[in-house]
Amino acid sequence: MTQTTTIPERVVIVGGSSGMGLALAAALIGRGAEVIIAGRSSARLADAERALPEGPGTVRSVVTDITRESDLERLFTEAGPVDHVVTTAADANGAYQPIGSFDAEIGRNFVEAKVIGPTLVAKHARIAAGGSLTFTSGVAAYRPAPGASIVAAVNGALASLAYALAVEMGPIRVNVVSPGWVDTPIWDTIAGPAKTERHQQMAARLPVGRIGHPDDIAQAMLTLMHNPFITGTVLHIDGGHRLT
Ligand SMILES: NC(=O)c1ccc[n+]([C@@H]2O[C@H](COP(=O)([O-])OP(=O)(O)OC[C@H]3O[C@@H](n4cnc5c(N)ncnc54)[C@H](OP(=O)(O)O)[C@@H]3O)[C@@H](O)[C@H]2O)c1
């Protein structure tokens, strides 16, 4: 009897050391994938590697700042050809600010990380035909709140970027996941000690009665990665936040 060997899929997650990216890494390792997680902090990457489950897949990490093109060139040279790339990288530090005190430098850094960075990922990643590139935007683009104008702008821009790249990069598929509020470490930066109270208030407002878990978003990313007919799509995973 002939035995067939399945080649494990290879996935790069830029932002894979925390939150949604880390949840996706765990799900992929459970499915036998070869996962490469990337982020700025080597300590955070090492913690993530320790926290991830044992096999059947594998994980390794590459220190990468998505705002630096030379880092991305090195990441994708080390990774070689891949099946899927996902970007979740963002640092919300200072990004939420009323327009009257808008700090242009902070705004530029946020644009660099969430718009220019993903564009450079598209430039340098060597993704297999039929593979996918998935960006992470956010509900701020679709249900804006005061004090989040630049956050809304970059998340909205990611949708247009994905539409354009889906046309240009086909048959590679390019999509966006747009999360609502999800309980991840980014909230320690956004809300500090007010995090739990703000999450409870949002949970009470949402039709689903809770805020998101990183696994909710990881499942959506898996769908975008593996459904071969989805491209140029923004998938909203927000518990109904846009409707409230
Ligand atoms: N959580 C929410 O409620 C929510 C809602 C809507 C949208 N989003 C979006 O969802 C995405 C994922 O957020 P999350 O909640 O999972 O955040 P998180 O837990 O803070 O994870 C962010 C990840 O990105 C990495 N990162 C940050 N800046 C980077 C850079 N310049 N280059 C490379 N890696 C970088 C971080 O590692 P290092 O710090 O070590 O680099 C970390 O691994 C973000 O784009 C965020 O804007 C989140």
XYZ file of C-alpha atoms and ligand atoms in Angstrom:
292
model
C 0.000 0.000 0.000
C 1.341 3.455 -0.905
C 1.623 5.887 1.958
C 0.976 9.549 1.242
C 2.757 12.179 3.308
C 1.018 15.476 3.890
C 3.338 18.479 3.910
C 2.499 20.645 6.939
C 1.305 24.107 6.083
C 3.675 26.941 6.909
C 2.301 30.124 8.470
C 3.919 33.403 9.545
C 2.081 35.499 12.159
C 3.444 39.028 12.582
C 2.192 39.902 16.066
C 2.055 36.234 17.097
C 3.505 36.691 20.584
C 0.272 37.940 22.173
C -3.501 38.134 22.004
C -5.198 37.091 18.773
C -1.956 36.178 17.006
C -0.953 33.890 19.862
C -4.390 32.231 19.871
C -4.043 31.624 16.128
C -0.571 30.134 16.640
C -1.989 27.713 19.233
C -4.829 26.662 16.904
C -2.422 26.098 14.004
C 0.034 24.072 16.079
C -2.910 21.870 17.115
C -3.541 21.285 13.394
C 0.074 20.298 12.710
C 1.266 23.506 11.053
C 4.790 24.954 11.027
C 4.296 28.349 12.634
C 6.666 31.316 12.765
C 5.693 34.051 15.194
C 7.196 37.536 14.885
C 7.171 40.581 17.131
C 9.536 43.241 18.479
C 10.317 41.800 21.907
C 12.480 38.668 22.068
C 11.372 38.130 25.706
C 7.702 38.242 24.714
C 8.352 35.811 21.841
C 10.175 33.406 24.188
C 7.292 33.568 26.708
C 4.851 32.870 23.888
C 6.839 29.856 22.666
C 6.771 28.447 26.209
C 3.030 29.100 26.553
C 2.101 27.401 23.273
C 0.940 23.762 23.309
C 3.232 20.850 22.407
C 2.740 19.640 18.802
C 1.734 18.132 16.523
C 2.870 21.336 14.795
C 5.990 23.380 15.525
C 6.761 26.979 16.407
C 9.784 29.225 16.085
C 10.147 32.954 16.393
C 11.920 35.778 14.583
C 12.359 39.208 16.200
C 10.741 41.643 13.784
C 9.475 45.211 13.861
C 6.785 45.465 11.175
C 7.682 49.126 10.649
C 11.221 48.204 9.512
C 11.511 46.922 5.958
C 14.921 45.337 6.626
C 13.362 43.287 9.483
C 10.609 42.050 7.161
C 13.126 41.134 4.451
C 15.047 39.066 7.013
C 11.866 37.473 8.415
C 10.674 36.274 5.025
C 14.153 35.167 3.929
C 14.358 33.045 7.087
C 10.791 31.786 6.652
C 11.202 30.871 2.975
C 8.077 30.014 0.948
C 4.925 29.986 3.097
C 1.255 29.093 2.691
C -0.281 31.838 4.801
C 0.710 35.121 6.442
C -1.332 36.931 9.093
C -0.608 40.359 10.561
C -1.995 41.399 13.934
C 0.839 43.754 14.957
C -0.185 47.020 16.592
C 0.909 49.064 19.568
C -2.013 51.145 20.841
C 0.191 53.278 23.077
C -1.133 56.830 22.706
C -3.201 56.009 19.608
C -6.516 56.916 21.243
C -6.526 60.718 21.522
C -9.113 63.470 21.126
C -8.611 65.385 17.868
C -7.877 68.601 19.791
C -4.712 67.065 21.248
C -3.792 64.818 18.306
C -0.059 64.051 18.320
C 1.088 63.668 14.712
C 4.160 61.622 15.614
C 2.073 59.029 17.479
C -0.380 59.015 14.581
C 2.414 58.417 12.038
C 3.790 55.527 14.112
C 0.350 53.911 14.192
C -0.008 54.290 10.413
C 3.477 52.794 9.978
C 2.593 49.723 12.049
C -0.916 49.063 10.769
C -0.863 50.238 7.125
C 2.707 50.588 5.798
C 3.879 47.481 7.711
C 1.206 45.177 6.233
C 1.926 46.663 2.767
C 5.606 45.764 3.170
C 4.592 42.289 4.352
C 2.705 41.880 1.065
C 5.842 43.005 -0.780
C 8.277 40.606 0.878
C 6.297 37.478 1.833
C 6.700 34.531 -0.555
C 3.173 33.097 -0.383
C 2.158 30.011 -2.368
C -0.494 30.333 -5.102
C -3.873 29.805 -3.436
C -2.362 30.719 -0.078
C -3.471 33.771 1.841
C -2.565 37.046 3.470
C -4.832 38.219 6.298
C -4.723 41.641 7.954
C -6.333 42.610 11.267
C -8.301 45.850 11.339
C -10.975 46.691 13.943
C -14.489 47.881 14.695
C -13.302 51.484 15.249
C -13.463 51.881 11.451
C -17.153 50.942 11.299
C -18.562 52.111 14.666
C -16.232 54.975 15.568
C -16.082 56.428 19.070
C -14.823 59.900 20.002
C -11.053 59.995 20.516
C -10.300 57.213 18.057
C -10.048 59.025 14.712
C -6.612 57.747 13.672
C -7.516 54.224 14.837
C -10.659 54.393 12.672
C -8.657 55.722 9.724
C -5.989 53.008 9.722
C -8.519 50.217 10.189
C -10.609 51.571 7.318
C -7.485 51.835 5.153
C -6.724 48.150 5.678
C -9.967 47.193 3.933
C -9.047 49.197 0.820
C -5.515 47.798 0.943
C -6.881 44.250 0.990
C -9.299 44.907 -1.905
C -6.438 46.285 -4.027
C -3.987 43.529 -3.131
C -6.589 40.806 -3.712
C -6.762 42.012 -7.313
C -3.012 42.480 -7.698
C -1.776 39.350 -5.895
C -4.319 36.768 -7.059
C -4.364 33.753 -6.940
C -2.978 34.586 -3.492
C -6.039 35.608 -1.444
C -6.015 38.774 0.664
C -8.574 39.417 3.416
C -9.180 41.342 6.624
C -10.538 40.291 9.999
C -12.216 43.183 11.803
C -12.509 42.372 15.514
C -14.724 44.089 18.019
C -13.512 44.388 21.598
C -11.466 41.329 22.527
C -9.891 40.628 25.912
C -6.157 40.715 25.127
C -3.098 42.430 26.641
C -3.584 45.440 24.319
C -6.283 46.579 26.781
C -3.688 47.081 29.526
C -2.340 49.873 27.292
C -5.729 51.211 26.141
C -7.584 51.244 29.477
C -5.132 50.316 32.270
C -6.979 49.717 35.559
C -10.330 50.652 33.950
C -10.105 47.594 31.645
C -12.511 45.274 33.532
C -15.157 47.961 34.031
C -15.026 49.012 30.368
C -15.252 45.390 29.243
C -18.290 44.798 31.472
C -20.003 47.905 30.080
C -19.342 46.793 26.490
C -20.512 43.222 27.215
C -23.843 44.607 28.480
C -24.208 46.665 25.276
C -23.503 43.869 22.777
C -26.224 41.556 21.387
C -24.077 38.514 22.305
C -23.776 39.677 25.943
C -19.999 39.352 26.176
C -16.833 40.757 24.688
C -14.600 38.652 22.473
C -12.047 35.968 23.316
C -8.852 35.700 21.207
C -10.036 32.242 20.044
C -13.137 33.848 18.466
C -10.831 35.798 16.182
C -8.411 32.914 15.567
C -11.317 30.785 14.280
C -12.287 33.540 11.830
C -8.689 33.809 10.621
C -8.591 30.056 10.003
C -11.728 30.381 7.873
C -10.190 33.151 5.759
C -6.970 31.156 5.394
C -8.560 27.878 4.382
C -11.669 28.742 2.341
C -10.204 28.923 -1.191
C -13.028 31.126 -2.539
C -12.715 34.020 -0.059
C -10.668 37.004 -1.180
C -11.048 40.774 -0.894
C -13.348 40.341 2.106
C -13.622 42.045 5.491
C -14.947 39.558 8.037
C -16.512 41.304 11.047
C -16.140 39.352 14.300
C -17.512 41.855 16.781
C -20.454 40.352 18.676
C -22.788 42.797 16.897
C -20.848 45.901 17.991
C -21.497 47.686 14.657
C -25.246 47.467 15.300
C -25.294 48.957 18.795
N -8.108 43.593 21.384
C -9.086 44.332 20.859
O -10.109 44.639 21.500
C -8.978 44.805 19.425
C -10.113 45.387 18.832
C -10.060 45.786 17.499
C -8.883 45.616 16.779
N -7.789 45.075 17.388
C -6.585 44.875 16.572
O -6.253 43.507 16.599
C -4.838 43.342 16.420
C -4.291 42.375 17.461
O -4.489 42.965 18.736
P -4.335 42.150 20.094
O -5.480 42.584 20.928
O -4.093 40.713 19.829
O -3.016 42.886 20.663
P -1.812 42.394 21.596
O -2.231 41.299 22.495
O -1.255 43.634 22.195
O -0.755 41.806 20.518
C -0.103 42.654 19.640
C 1.071 41.911 19.035
O 1.682 42.747 18.050
C 3.081 42.828 18.312
N 3.549 44.118 17.820
C 3.203 45.359 18.258
N 3.840 46.284 17.536
C 4.597 45.621 16.641
C 5.496 46.022 15.640
N 5.782 47.318 15.389
N 6.118 45.068 14.883
C 5.875 43.761 15.119
N 5.040 43.314 16.067
C 4.413 44.249 16.817
C 3.207 42.638 19.825
O 4.493 42.177 20.219
P 5.663 43.250 20.592
O 5.039 44.296 21.475
O 6.714 42.444 21.263
O 6.123 43.799 19.294
C 2.155 41.547 20.034
O 2.677 40.278 19.678
C -4.252 44.747 16.481
O -3.994 45.176 15.153
C -5.343 45.590 17.104
O -5.298 46.938 16.680
C -7.810 44.669 18.683
